[in-house]
Amino acid sequence: MKIQLDEEVVKLLKEYSLNSYEAKAYYVLLLLGEATATSIAREAQIPQQRVYDALRSLERKGFVQVKNTNPKRYIPIPLRKALNNRIRQLRLEFEIREDNLKKLVDKIEEKIPEAK
């Protein structure tokens, strides 16, 4: 089977902080339902050596599940649920950055009281 990816869909998926390989891999998985890394690489036109990085990242971001068969198979998380997972993750990352920046400001103000 040869899948034709709609570049507009890839572009929309990238808006959720997915890189190009991640967006293409997830898109292909949505169309196939379940696939091996080799199939995903072929259909998404991702270099074989890079597809594993993309799939690991998609798993961390909450877009795919791994089925520990031999070979491993990847299953997409439904679109709305995956995007909600990503939104929660981005909010958490933002809150952590915000806390770190506030601590940084506190440290600077300790050293330079005039900066308050």
CSV table of C-alpha atoms in Angstrom, one decimal:
chain,number,residue,atom,x,y,z
A,1,MET,CA,0.0,0.0,0.0
A,2,LYS,CA,1.3,3.4,-0.9
A,3,ILE,CA,-0.1,6.2,1.3
A,4,GLN,CA,-0.2,9.8,-0.1
A,5,LEU,CA,0.2,12.2,2.9
A,6,ASP,CA,-1.6,15.5,2.8
A,7,GLU,CA,1.0,18.1,3.6
A,8,GLU,CA,-1.7,20.4,5.1
A,9,VAL,CA,-2.4,17.6,7.7
A,10,VAL,CA,1.3,17.2,8.4
A,11,LYS,CA,1.5,21.0,8.9
A,12,LEU,CA,-1.4,21.0,11.3
A,13,LEU,CA,0.1,18.2,13.4
A,14,LYS,CA,3.4,20.1,13.6
A,15,GLU,CA,1.4,22.9,15.4
A,16,TYR,CA,1.3,20.5,18.4
A,17,SER,CA,5.1,20.7,18.8
A,18,LEU,CA,5.7,17.6,16.6
A,19,ASN,CA,8.7,17.7,14.3
A,20,SER,CA,8.2,16.7,10.6
A,21,TYR,CA,9.1,13.0,11.2
A,22,GLU,CA,6.9,12.7,14.2
A,23,ALA,CA,4.0,14.3,12.4
A,24,LYS,CA,4.4,12.0,9.4
A,25,ALA,CA,4.8,8.9,11.5
A,26,TYR,CA,1.7,9.7,13.6
A,27,TYR,CA,-0.3,10.5,10.4
A,28,VAL,CA,0.6,7.2,8.9
A,29,LEU,CA,-0.3,5.4,12.1
A,30,LEU,CA,-3.7,7.1,12.1
A,31,LEU,CA,-4.3,5.8,8.6
A,32,LEU,CA,-3.0,2.3,9.2
A,33,GLY,CA,-4.2,1.7,12.8
A,34,GLU,CA,-1.2,-0.3,13.8
A,35,ALA,CA,2.2,-0.9,12.1
A,36,THR,CA,5.9,-1.8,12.6
A,37,ALA,CA,8.6,0.8,12.5
A,38,THR,CA,9.7,-0.5,9.1
A,39,SER,CA,6.2,0.0,7.6
A,40,ILE,CA,5.9,3.4,9.1
A,41,ALA,CA,9.3,4.5,7.8
A,42,ARG,CA,8.4,3.3,4.3
A,43,GLU,CA,4.9,4.8,4.2
A,44,ALA,CA,5.9,8.1,5.8
A,45,GLN,CA,9.1,8.4,3.8
A,46,ILE,CA,11.2,8.7,6.9
A,47,PRO,CA,14.7,7.3,7.0
A,48,GLN,CA,14.8,4.0,8.8
A,49,GLN,CA,17.4,5.1,11.3
A,50,ARG,CA,15.3,8.2,12.2
A,51,VAL,CA,11.9,6.5,12.6
A,52,TYR,CA,12.8,4.9,15.9
A,53,ASP,CA,13.6,8.4,17.4
A,54,ALA,CA,10.3,9.7,16.1
A,55,LEU,CA,8.4,6.8,17.5
A,56,ARG,CA,10.0,7.0,20.9
A,57,SER,CA,9.3,10.7,21.0
A,58,LEU,CA,5.7,10.2,20.0
A,59,GLU,CA,5.3,7.6,22.8
A,60,ARG,CA,6.7,10.2,25.4
A,61,LYS,CA,4.4,12.8,24.1
A,62,GLY,CA,1.3,10.6,24.4
A,63,PHE,CA,0.6,10.0,20.7
A,64,VAL,CA,1.4,6.3,20.4
A,65,GLN,CA,1.4,3.1,22.3
A,66,VAL,CA,3.9,0.3,21.8
A,67,LYS,CA,2.8,-3.3,21.5
A,68,ASN,CA,5.8,-5.4,22.7
A,69,THR,CA,5.6,-8.1,20.0
A,70,ASN,CA,8.5,-9.2,17.8
A,71,PRO,CA,8.8,-6.9,15.9
A,72,LYS,CA,7.3,-4.1,18.0
A,73,ARG,CA,4.1,-2.7,16.7
A,74,TYR,CA,2.9,0.9,17.2
A,75,ILE,CA,-0.7,1.9,17.8
A,76,PRO,CA,-1.9,5.5,17.5
A,77,ILE,CA,-3.7,7.1,20.4
A,78,PRO,CA,-6.9,8.6,19.0
A,79,LEU,CA,-6.4,12.1,17.7
A,80,ARG,CA,-8.4,14.1,20.2
A,81,LYS,CA,-7.0,12.2,23.2
A,82,ALA,CA,-3.4,12.5,21.9
A,83,LEU,CA,-3.8,16.2,21.4
A,84,ASN,CA,-5.2,16.7,24.8
A,85,ASN,CA,-2.3,14.6,26.2
A,86,ARG,CA,0.1,17.0,24.4
A,87,ILE,CA,-1.7,20.1,25.7
A,88,ARG,CA,-1.4,18.8,29.3
A,89,GLN,CA,2.3,18.1,28.7
A,90,LEU,CA,3.0,21.5,27.2
A,91,ARG,CA,1.2,23.2,30.2
A,92,LEU,CA,3.3,21.2,32.6
A,93,GLU,CA,6.5,22.1,30.8
A,94,PHE,CA,5.5,25.8,30.8
A,95,GLU,CA,4.7,25.7,34.5
A,96,ILE,CA,8.2,24.2,35.2
A,97,ARG,CA,9.8,26.9,33.1
A,98,GLU,CA,7.8,29.6,34.8
A,99,ASP,CA,8.9,28.3,38.3
A,100,ASN,CA,12.5,28.1,37.2
A,101,LEU,CA,12.4,31.7,35.8
A,102,LYS,CA,10.9,33.0,39.0
A,103,LYS,CA,13.7,31.3,41.0
A,104,LEU,CA,16.2,32.9,38.7
A,105,VAL,CA,14.7,36.3,39.3
A,106,ASP,CA,14.8,35.8,43.0
A,107,LYS,CA,18.5,34.9,42.8
A,108,ILE,CA,19.3,37.9,40.7
A,109,GLU,CA,17.4,40.2,43.0
A,110,GLU,CA,19.5,38.9,45.9
A,111,LYS,CA,22.7,39.8,44.1
A,112,ILE,CA,21.3,43.1,42.7
A,113,PRO,CA,18.7,44.6,45.1
A,114,GLU,CA,18.4,47.6,42.9
A,115,ALA,CA,16.8,45.3,40.2
A,116,LYS,CA,13.6,45.0,42.2
